[in-house]
Coordinates of C-alpha atoms in Angstrom, one line a residue:
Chain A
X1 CA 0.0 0.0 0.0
X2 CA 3.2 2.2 0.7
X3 CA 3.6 1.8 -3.0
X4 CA 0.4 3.2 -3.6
X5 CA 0.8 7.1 -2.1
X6 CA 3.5 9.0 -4.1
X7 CA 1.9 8.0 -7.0
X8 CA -2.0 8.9 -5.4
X9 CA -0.3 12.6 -4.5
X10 CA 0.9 13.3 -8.0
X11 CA -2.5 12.7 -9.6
X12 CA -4.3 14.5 -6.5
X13 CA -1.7 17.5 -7.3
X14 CA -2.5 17.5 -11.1
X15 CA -6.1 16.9 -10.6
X16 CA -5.8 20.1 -7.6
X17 CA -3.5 22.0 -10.5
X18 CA -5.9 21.4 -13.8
X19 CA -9.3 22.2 -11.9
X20 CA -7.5 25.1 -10.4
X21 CA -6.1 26.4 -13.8
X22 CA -10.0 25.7 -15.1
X23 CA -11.7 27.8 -12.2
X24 CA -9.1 30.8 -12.9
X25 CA -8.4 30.9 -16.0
X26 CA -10.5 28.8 -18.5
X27 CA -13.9 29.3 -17.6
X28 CA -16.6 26.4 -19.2
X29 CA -14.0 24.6 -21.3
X30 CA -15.5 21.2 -20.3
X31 CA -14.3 18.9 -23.4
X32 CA -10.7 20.1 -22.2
X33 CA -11.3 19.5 -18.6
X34 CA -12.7 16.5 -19.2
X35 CA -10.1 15.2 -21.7
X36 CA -7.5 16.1 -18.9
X37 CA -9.0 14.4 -15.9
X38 CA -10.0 11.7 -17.8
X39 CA -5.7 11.2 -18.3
X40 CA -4.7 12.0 -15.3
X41 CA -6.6 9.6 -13.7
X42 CA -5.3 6.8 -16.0
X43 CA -1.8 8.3 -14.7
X44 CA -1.3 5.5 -11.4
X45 CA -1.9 2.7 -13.6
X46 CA 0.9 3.4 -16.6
X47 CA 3.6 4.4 -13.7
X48 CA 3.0 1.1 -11.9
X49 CA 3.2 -0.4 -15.2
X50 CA 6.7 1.2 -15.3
X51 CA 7.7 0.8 -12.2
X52 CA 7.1 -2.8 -12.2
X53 CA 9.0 -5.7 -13.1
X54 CA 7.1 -7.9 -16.1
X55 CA 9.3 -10.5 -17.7
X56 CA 9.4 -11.0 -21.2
X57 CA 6.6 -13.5 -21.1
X58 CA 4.5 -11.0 -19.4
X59 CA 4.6 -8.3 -21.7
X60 CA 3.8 -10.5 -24.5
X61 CA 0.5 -12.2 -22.9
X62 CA -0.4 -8.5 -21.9
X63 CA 0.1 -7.1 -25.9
X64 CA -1.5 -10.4 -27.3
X65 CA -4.4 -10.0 -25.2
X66 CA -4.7 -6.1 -25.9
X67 CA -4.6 -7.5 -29.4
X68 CA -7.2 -10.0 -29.8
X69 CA -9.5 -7.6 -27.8
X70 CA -8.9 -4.6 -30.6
X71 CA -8.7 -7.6 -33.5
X72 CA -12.0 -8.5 -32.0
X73 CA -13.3 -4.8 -32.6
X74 CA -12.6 -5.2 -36.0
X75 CA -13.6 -8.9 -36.6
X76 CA -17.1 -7.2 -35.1
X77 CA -17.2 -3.8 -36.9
X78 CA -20.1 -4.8 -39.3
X79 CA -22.2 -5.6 -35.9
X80 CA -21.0 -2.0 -33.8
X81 CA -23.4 -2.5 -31.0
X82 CA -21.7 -6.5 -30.1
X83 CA -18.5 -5.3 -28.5
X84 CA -16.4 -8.5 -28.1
X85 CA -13.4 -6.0 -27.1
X86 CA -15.5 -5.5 -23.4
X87 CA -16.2 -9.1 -23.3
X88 CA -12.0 -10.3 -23.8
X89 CA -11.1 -7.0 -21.5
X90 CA -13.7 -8.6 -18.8
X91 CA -12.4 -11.9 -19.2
X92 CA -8.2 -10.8 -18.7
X93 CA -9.2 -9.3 -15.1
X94 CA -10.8 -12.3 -14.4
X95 CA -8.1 -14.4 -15.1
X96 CA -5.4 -12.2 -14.4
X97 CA -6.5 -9.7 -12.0
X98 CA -6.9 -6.1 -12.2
X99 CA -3.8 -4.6 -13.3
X100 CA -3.4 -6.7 -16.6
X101 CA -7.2 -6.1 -17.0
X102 CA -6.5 -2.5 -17.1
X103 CA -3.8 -2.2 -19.2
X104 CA -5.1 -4.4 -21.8
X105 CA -8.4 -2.8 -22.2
X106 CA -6.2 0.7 -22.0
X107 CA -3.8 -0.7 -24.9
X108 CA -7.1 -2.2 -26.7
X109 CA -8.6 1.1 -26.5
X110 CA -5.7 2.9 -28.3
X111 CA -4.8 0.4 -30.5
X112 CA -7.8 -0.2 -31.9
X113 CA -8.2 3.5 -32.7
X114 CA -4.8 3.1 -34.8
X115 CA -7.5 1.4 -37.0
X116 CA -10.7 2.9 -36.6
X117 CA -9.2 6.8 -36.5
X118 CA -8.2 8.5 -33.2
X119 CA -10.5 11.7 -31.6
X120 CA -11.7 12.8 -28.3
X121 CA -13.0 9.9 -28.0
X122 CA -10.2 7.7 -27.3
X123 CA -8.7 8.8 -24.0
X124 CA -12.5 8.0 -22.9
X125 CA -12.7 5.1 -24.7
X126 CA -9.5 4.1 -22.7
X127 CA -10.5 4.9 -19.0
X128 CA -13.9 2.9 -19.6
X129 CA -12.5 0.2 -20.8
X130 CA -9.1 -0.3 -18.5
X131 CA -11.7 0.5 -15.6
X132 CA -14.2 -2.7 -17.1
X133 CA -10.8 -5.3 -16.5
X134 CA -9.8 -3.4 -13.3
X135 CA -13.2 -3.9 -11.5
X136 CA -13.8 -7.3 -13.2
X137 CA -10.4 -8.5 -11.4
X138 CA -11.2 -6.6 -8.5
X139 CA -14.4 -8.0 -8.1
X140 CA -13.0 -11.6 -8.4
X141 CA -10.5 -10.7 -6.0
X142 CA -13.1 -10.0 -3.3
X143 CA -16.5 -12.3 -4.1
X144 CA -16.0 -14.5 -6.6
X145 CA -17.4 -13.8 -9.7
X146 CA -17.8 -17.3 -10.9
X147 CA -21.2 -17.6 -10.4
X148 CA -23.0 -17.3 -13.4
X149 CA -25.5 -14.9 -12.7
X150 CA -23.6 -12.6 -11.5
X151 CA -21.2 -12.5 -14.2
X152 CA -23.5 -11.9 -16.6
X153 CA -25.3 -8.4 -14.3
X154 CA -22.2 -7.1 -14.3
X155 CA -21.4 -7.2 -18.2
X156 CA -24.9 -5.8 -18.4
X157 CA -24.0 -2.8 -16.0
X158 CA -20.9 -2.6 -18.2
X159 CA -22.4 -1.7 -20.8
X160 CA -24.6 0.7 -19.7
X161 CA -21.6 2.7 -17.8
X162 CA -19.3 2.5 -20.7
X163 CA -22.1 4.0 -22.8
X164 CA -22.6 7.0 -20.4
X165 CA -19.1 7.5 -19.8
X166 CA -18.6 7.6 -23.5
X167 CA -21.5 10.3 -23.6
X168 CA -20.0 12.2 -21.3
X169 CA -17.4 13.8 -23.7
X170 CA -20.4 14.5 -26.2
X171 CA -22.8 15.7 -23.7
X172 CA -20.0 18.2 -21.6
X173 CA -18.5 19.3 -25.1
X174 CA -21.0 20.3 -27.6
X175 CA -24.4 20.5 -25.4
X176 CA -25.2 23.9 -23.7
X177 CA -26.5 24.4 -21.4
X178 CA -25.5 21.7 -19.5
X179 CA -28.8 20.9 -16.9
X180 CA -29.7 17.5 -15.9
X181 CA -32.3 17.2 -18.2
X182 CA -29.9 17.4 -21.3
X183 CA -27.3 14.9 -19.8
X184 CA -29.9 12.9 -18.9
X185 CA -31.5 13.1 -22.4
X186 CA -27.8 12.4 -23.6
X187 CA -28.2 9.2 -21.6
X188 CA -31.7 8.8 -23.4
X189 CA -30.5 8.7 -26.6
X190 CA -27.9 6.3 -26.5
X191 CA -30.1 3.8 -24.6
X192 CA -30.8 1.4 -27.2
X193 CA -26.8 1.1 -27.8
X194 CA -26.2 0.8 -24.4
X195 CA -28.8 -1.7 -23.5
X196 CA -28.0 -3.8 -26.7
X197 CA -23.6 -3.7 -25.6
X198 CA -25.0 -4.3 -22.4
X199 CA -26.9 -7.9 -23.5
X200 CA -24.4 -9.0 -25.6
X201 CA -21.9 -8.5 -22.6
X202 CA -24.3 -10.6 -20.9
X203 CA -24.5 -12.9 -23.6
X204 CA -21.2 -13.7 -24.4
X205 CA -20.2 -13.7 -20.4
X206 CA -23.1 -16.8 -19.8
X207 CA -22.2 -18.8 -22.6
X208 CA -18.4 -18.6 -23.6
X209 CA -16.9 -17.4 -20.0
X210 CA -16.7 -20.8 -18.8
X211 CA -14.7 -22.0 -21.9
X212 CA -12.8 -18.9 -22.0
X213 CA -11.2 -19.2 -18.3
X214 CA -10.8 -22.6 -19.1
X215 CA -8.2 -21.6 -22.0
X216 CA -6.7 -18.4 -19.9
X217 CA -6.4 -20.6 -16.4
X218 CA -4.6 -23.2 -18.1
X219 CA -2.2 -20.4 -19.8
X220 CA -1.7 -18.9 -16.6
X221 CA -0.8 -22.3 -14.7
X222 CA 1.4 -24.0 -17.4
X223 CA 3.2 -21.3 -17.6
X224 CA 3.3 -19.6 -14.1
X225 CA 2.4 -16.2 -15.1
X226 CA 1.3 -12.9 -13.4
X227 CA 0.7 -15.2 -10.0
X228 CA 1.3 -11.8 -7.2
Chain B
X1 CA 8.8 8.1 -47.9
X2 CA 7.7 11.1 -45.8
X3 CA 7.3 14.3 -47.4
X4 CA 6.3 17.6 -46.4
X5 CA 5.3 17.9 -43.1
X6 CA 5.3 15.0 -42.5
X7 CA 9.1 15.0 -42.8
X8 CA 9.4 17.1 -40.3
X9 CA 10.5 16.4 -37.1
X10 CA 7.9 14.2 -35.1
X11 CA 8.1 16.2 -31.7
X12 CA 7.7 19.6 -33.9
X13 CA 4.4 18.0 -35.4
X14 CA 3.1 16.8 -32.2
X15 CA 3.8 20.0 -30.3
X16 CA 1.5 21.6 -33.5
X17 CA -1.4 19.7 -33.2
X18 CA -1.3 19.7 -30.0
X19 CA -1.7 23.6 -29.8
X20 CA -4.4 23.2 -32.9
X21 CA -6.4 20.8 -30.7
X22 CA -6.5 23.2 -27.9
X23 CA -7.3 25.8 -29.5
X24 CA -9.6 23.8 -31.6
X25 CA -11.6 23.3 -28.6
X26 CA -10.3 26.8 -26.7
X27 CA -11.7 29.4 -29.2
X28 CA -15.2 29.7 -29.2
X29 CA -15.4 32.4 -32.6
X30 CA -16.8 32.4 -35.7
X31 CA -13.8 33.4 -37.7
X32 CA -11.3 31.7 -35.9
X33 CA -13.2 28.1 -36.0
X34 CA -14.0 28.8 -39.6
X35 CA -10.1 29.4 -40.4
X36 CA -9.4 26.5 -38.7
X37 CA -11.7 24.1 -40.9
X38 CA -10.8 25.8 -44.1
X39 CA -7.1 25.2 -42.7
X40 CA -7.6 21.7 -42.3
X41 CA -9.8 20.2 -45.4
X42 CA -7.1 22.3 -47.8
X43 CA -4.5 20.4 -45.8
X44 CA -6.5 16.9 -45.9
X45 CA -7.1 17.6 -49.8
X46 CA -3.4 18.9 -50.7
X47 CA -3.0 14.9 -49.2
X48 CA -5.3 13.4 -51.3
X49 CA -7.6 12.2 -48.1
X50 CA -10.2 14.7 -49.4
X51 CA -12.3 11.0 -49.8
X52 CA -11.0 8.9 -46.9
X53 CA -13.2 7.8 -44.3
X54 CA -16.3 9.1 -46.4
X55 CA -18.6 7.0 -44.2
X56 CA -17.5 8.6 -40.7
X57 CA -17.5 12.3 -42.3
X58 CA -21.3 11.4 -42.8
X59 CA -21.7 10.1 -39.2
X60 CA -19.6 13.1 -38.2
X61 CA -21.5 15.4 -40.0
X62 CA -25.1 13.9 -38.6
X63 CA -23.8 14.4 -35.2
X64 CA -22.9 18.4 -35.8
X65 CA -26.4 18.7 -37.0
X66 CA -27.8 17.0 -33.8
X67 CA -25.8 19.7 -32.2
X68 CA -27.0 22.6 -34.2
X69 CA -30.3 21.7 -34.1
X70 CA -30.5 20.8 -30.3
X71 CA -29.1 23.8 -28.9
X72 CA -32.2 26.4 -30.4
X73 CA -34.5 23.7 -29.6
X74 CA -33.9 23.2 -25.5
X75 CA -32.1 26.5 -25.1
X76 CA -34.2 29.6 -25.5
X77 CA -31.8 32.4 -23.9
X78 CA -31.2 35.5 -26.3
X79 CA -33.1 38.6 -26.9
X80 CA -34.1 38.2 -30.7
X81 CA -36.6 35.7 -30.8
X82 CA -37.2 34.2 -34.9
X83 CA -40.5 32.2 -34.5
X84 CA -42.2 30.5 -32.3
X85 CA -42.5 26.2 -32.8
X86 CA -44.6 25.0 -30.6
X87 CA -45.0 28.1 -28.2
X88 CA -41.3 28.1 -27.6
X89 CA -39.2 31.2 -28.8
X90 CA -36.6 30.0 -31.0
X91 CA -33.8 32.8 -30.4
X92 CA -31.4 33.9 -32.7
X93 CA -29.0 33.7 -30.5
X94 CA -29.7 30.3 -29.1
X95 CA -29.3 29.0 -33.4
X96 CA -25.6 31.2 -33.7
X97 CA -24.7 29.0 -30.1
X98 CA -25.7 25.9 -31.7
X99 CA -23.9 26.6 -35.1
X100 CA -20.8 27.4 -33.2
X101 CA -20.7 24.3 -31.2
X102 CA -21.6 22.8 -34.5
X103 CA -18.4 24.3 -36.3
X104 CA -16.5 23.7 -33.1
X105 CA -17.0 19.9 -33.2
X106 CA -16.5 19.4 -37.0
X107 CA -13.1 21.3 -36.4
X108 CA -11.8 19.1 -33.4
X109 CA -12.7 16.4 -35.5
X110 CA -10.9 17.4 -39.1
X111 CA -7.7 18.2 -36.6
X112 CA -7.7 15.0 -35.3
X113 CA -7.7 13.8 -38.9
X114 CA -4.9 15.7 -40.0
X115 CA -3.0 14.7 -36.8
X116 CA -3.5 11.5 -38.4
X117 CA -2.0 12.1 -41.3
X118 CA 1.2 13.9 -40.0
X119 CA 2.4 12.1 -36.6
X120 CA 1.8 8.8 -37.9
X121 CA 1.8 5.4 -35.2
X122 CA 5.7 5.2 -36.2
X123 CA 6.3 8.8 -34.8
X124 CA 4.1 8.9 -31.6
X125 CA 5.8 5.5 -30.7
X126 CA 9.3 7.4 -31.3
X127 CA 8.0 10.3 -29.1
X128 CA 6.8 8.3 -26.0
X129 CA 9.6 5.4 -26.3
X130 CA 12.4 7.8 -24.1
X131 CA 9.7 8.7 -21.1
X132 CA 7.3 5.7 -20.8
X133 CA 9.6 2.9 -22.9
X134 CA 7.3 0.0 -21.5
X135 CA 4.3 1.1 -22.6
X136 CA 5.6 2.2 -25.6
X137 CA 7.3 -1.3 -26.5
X138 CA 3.5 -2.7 -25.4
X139 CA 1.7 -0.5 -27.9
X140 CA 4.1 -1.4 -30.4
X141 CA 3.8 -4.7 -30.4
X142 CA 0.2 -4.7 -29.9
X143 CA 0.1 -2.5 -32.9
X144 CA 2.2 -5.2 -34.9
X145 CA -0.1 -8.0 -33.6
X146 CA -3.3 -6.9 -34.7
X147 CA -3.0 -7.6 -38.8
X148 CA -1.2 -10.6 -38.2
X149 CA -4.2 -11.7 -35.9
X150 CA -6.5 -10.2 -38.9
X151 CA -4.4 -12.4 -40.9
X152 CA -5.5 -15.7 -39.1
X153 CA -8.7 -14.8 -38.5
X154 CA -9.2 -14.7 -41.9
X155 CA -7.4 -18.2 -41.8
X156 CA -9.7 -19.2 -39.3
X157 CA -13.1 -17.9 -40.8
X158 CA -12.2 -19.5 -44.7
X159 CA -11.8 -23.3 -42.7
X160 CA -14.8 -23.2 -40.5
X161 CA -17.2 -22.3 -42.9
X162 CA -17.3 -25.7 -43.8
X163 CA -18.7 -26.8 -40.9
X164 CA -21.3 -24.0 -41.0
X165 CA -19.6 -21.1 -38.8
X166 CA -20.2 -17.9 -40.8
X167 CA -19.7 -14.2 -39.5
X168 CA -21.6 -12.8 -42.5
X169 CA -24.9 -14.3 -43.1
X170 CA -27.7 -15.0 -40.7
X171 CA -29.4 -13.2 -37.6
X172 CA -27.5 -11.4 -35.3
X173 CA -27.6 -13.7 -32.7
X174 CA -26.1 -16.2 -34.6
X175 CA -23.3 -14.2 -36.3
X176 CA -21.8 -12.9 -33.1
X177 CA -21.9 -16.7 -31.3
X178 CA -19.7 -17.7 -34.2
X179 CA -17.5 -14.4 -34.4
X180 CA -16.8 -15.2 -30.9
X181 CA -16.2 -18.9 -31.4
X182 CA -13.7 -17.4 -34.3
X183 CA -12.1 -15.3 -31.6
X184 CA -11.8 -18.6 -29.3
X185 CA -9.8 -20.5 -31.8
X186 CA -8.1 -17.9 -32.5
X187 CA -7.0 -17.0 -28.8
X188 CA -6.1 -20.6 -28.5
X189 CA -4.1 -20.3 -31.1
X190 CA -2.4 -17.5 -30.4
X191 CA -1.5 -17.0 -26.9
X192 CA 0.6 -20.1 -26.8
X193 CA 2.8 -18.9 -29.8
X194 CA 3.1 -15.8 -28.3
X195 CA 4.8 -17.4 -25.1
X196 CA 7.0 -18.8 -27.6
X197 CA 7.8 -15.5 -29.2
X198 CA 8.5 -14.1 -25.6
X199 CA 11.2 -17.0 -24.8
X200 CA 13.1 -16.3 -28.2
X201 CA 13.0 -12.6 -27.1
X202 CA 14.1 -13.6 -23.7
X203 CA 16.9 -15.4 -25.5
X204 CA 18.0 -12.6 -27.6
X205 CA 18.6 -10.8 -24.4
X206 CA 15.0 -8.9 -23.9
X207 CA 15.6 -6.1 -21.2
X208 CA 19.0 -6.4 -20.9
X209 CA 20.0 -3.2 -21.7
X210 CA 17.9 0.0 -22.6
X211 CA 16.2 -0.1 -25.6
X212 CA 17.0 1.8 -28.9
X213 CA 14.7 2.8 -31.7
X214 CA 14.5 1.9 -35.5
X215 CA 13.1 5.0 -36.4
X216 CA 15.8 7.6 -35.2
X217 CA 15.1 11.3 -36.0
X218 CA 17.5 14.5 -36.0
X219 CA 16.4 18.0 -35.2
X220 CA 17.8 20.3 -37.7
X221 CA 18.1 24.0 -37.9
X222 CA 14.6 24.2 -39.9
X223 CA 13.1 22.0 -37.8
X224 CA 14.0 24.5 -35.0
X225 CA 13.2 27.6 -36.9
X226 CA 9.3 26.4 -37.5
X227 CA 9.2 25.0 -33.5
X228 CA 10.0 28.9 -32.7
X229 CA 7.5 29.9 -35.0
X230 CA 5.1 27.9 -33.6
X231 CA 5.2 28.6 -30.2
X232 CA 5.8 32.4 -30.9
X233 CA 2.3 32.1 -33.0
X234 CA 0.8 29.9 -30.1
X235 CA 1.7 32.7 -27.6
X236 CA 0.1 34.8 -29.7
X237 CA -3.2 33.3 -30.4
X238 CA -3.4 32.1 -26.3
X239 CA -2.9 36.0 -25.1
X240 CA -5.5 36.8 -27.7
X241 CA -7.7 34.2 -26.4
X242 CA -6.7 35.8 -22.6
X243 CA -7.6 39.0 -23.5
X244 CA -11.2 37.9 -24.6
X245 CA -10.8 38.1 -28.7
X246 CA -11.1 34.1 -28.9
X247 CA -14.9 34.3 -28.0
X248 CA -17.9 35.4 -29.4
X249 CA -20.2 37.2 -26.7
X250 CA -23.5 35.0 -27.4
X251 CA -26.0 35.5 -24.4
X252 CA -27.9 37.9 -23.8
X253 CA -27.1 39.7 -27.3
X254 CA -25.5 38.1 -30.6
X255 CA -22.2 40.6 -30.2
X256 CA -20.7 41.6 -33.4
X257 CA -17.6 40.1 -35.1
X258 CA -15.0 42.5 -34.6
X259 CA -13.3 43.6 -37.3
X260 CA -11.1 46.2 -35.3
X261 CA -6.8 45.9 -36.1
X262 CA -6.5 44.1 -32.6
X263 CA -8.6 41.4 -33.4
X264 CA -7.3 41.5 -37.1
X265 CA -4.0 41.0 -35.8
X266 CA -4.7 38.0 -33.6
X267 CA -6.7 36.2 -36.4
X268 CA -3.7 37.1 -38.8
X269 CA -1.5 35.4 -36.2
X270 CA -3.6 32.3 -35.9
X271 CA -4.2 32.3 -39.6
X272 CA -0.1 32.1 -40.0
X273 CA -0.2 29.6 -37.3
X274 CA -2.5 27.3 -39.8
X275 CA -0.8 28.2 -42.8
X276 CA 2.8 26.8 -41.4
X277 CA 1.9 23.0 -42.7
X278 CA 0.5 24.2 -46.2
X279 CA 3.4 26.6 -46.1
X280 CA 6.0 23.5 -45.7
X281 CA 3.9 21.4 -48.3
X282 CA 3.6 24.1 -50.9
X283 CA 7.2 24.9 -50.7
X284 CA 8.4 21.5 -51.2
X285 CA 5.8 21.0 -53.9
X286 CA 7.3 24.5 -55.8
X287 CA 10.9 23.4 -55.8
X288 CA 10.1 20.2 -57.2
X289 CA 8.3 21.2 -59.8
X290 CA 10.5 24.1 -60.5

């Protein structure tokens, strides 16, 4: 936990700085604000990343698994509601708990926009979806998430969060003025995609997670890897 | 080859877009948003991307109507009321907000295009390889995974349509069960080798020293002449935006856009500012041709 605090004061300090700097000097600049905090708050995870020592073996799993989450985006474009990219990020923080769930739906996040076109979107895009593995290997740190049920609820509120995070940057940019009625209308309007990312969270979590771990576990054991 | 630009050095490029992204989403006028949209489709054009991406400029370009046609809708602030719909006032000044906004998102978005197009994947890898070198080597790798994993789907998808998995016909139930059965072999498949690659990297002597980089890039004296320029012109266009000439007083009455030589000279600045990667493209283009 020691480990933790230098690292917790430097984003408090930037977060203190940027909402300081946005208070005095750049008054209703949201998107920017936004943007900003949105980073900063991905800060902890890359310098623990750093700081850490991955062996070779490690860094490859992590990149292949970033990879077949943003291959998976693609694989899945024609169907842009099924995101098989949340359902792979999910599964890695299962398996390998929350830091390699973060950082590979981080690195999926980016990567994938090499290929679909980078924008605002993607610093969101990569807190949503590093956040998805962190709590998914949090989660089965604490309670077990093996049973089914609950697996599947918590792909569903997945998708629903990473659809209102993702308006966020929409809503906080380019609506005005910004009341709870038009967030919540925001929210509104991406309902349907949320509801439908959400199901096929679900979906994929209560029919392929068993099969899934099965494949990852047995990575994980043959090869004794990411076992802190 | 790069050219142009684009052959410029990579931290130059990203310090530039950076400052056009800012202020893409800082200045909040008319004039200056408009600048920076011509600035940019010229720029995407002189590259021949006039065409690319076709079908996101259309979603793009549904969204910034969404935007300008939400705003006079739930937002009646403003003094000069149009017409009424519906017994609510649609102001005038409530449609200029909502044209803005739309102007202002179609410009952060043709910036990010550009950005693109200049400080390709190669470049922003060479930029964050010296202060976060593990990430960096991650992301590159990743990057380098993802078309040969495109590659074996593709393996993947031509053999087990024989035995009735298809991604493309069928209800959309169906098609994502087998997409995702496609993405099982192909994990299978795949995370085993890539242990394998990591031992033969572990054998070549992975992390034994600091790393170097393929790409190396040298800052030359123009390089450091446009960087000045640059920031000079960004200094420029962020006291402007201090002093109040980056917005557009909207509420309570449409001001006017001023034409006065203090605000001519701070949108001649920023104009420069945009003009600096046309400038480097159209002189390369003239001594070539010349």
């Amino acid at each position: 936990m020691q480990h933790l605090k230098p690292r917790l004061m430097v984003v408090v300090l930037l977060f203190v700085a940027v909402l300081g700097i946005s208070t005095f000097w750049l008054q209703d600049q949201y998107l920017l604000l936004g943007i900003l905090l949105v980073l900063i708050s991905t800060v902890p995870f890359f310098i623990r990343f750093e700081a850490g020592k991955q062996n070779a073996r490690e860094m490859v799993l992590i990149s292949m698994l970033a990879a077949i989450a943003a291959a998976g985006r693609v694989l899945f474009a024609a169907l842009p509601n099924v995101k098989p990219t949340s359902f792979v990020v999910i599964m890695t923080g299962l398996a390998f708990g929350p830091e390699a769930g973060f950082m590979v739906g981080a690195v999926a996040a980016i990567v994938s926009n090499m290929f679909f076109g980078q924008g605002p979107w993607t610093p969101w895009q990569m807190f949503s979806w590093g956040l998805m593995g962190l709590t998914a290997g949090l989660l089965q740190k604490k309670s077990r998430l093996e049973k089914r049920l609950g697996l599947m609820a918590f792909g569903l509120v997945w998708g629903f969060i990473f659809g209102w995070i993702m308006d966020v940057w929409y809503v906080i940019g380019f609506i005005h003025p910004l009341t709870w009625e038009t967030v919540l209308g925001g929210f509104a309007a991406s309902f349907y995609f949320d509801l439908v990312h959400g199901l096929s969270n679900a979906f994929f979590l209560g029919l392929l997670s068993n099969s899934w771990l099965k494949v990852l576990q047995r990575i994980k054991l043959k090869y004794g890897l990411l076992e802190r | 080859m790069d050219r142009g630009f684009s052959s410029v050095h990579p931290a130059v490029c990203f310090t530039y877009y950076i400052f056009i992204i800012l202020f893409a989403m800082l200045l909040f006028h008319p004039v200056y948003l408009l600048l920076s949209i011509a600035a940019q489709a010229a720029f995407l054009l002189l590259h021949g991307r006039g065409r690319a991406r076709g079908k996101s400029w259309v979603f793009f370009g549904l969204m910034g109507l969404a935007v300008l046609l939400i705003n006079p809708l739930i937002n009646h602030r403003g003094s000069t009321i149009l017409f009424y719909l519906f017994d609510n006032p649609i102001t005038l000044e409530a449609t200029v907000y909502g044209a803005m906004l739309m102007l202002s998102l179609l410009d952060v978005l043709a910036v990010f295009a550009c950005y693109q197009q200049v400080v390709d994947n190669h470049k922003f890898m060479y930029l964050f390889s010296s202060f976060l070198p593990k990430t960096a080597f991650l992301l590159m790798m990743c990057m380098r995974f993802v078309p040969l994993l495109l590659g074996r789907m593709k393996q993947i998808s031509v053999v087990q349509k024989t035995r009735g998995l298809d991604m493309t016909s069928g209800p959309v139930k169906k098609r994502s069960r087998d997409g995702m059965q496609i993405l099982h072999i192909l994990i299978t498949w795949s995370l085993e080798e890539a242990l394998q690659t990591a031992d033969s990297m572990k054998a070549r002597g992975y992390g034994v020293t600091k790393r170097s980089c393929y790409w190396d890039y040298k800052m030359g004296r123009e390089d450091r002449v446009l960087l000045a320029a640059i920031l000079v012109l960004a200094a420029v266009t962020a006291a402007g935006s201090y002093l109040g000439y980056g917005t557009l007083a909207v509420y309570p009455t449409l001001g006017a856009v001023s034409f006065e030589p203090a605000s001519l000279a701070f949108y001649g600045a920023f104009c420069l500012l945009l003009l600096i990667p046309i400038f480097v493209e159209g002189k390369e283009i003239l001594l070539w041709r010349s």
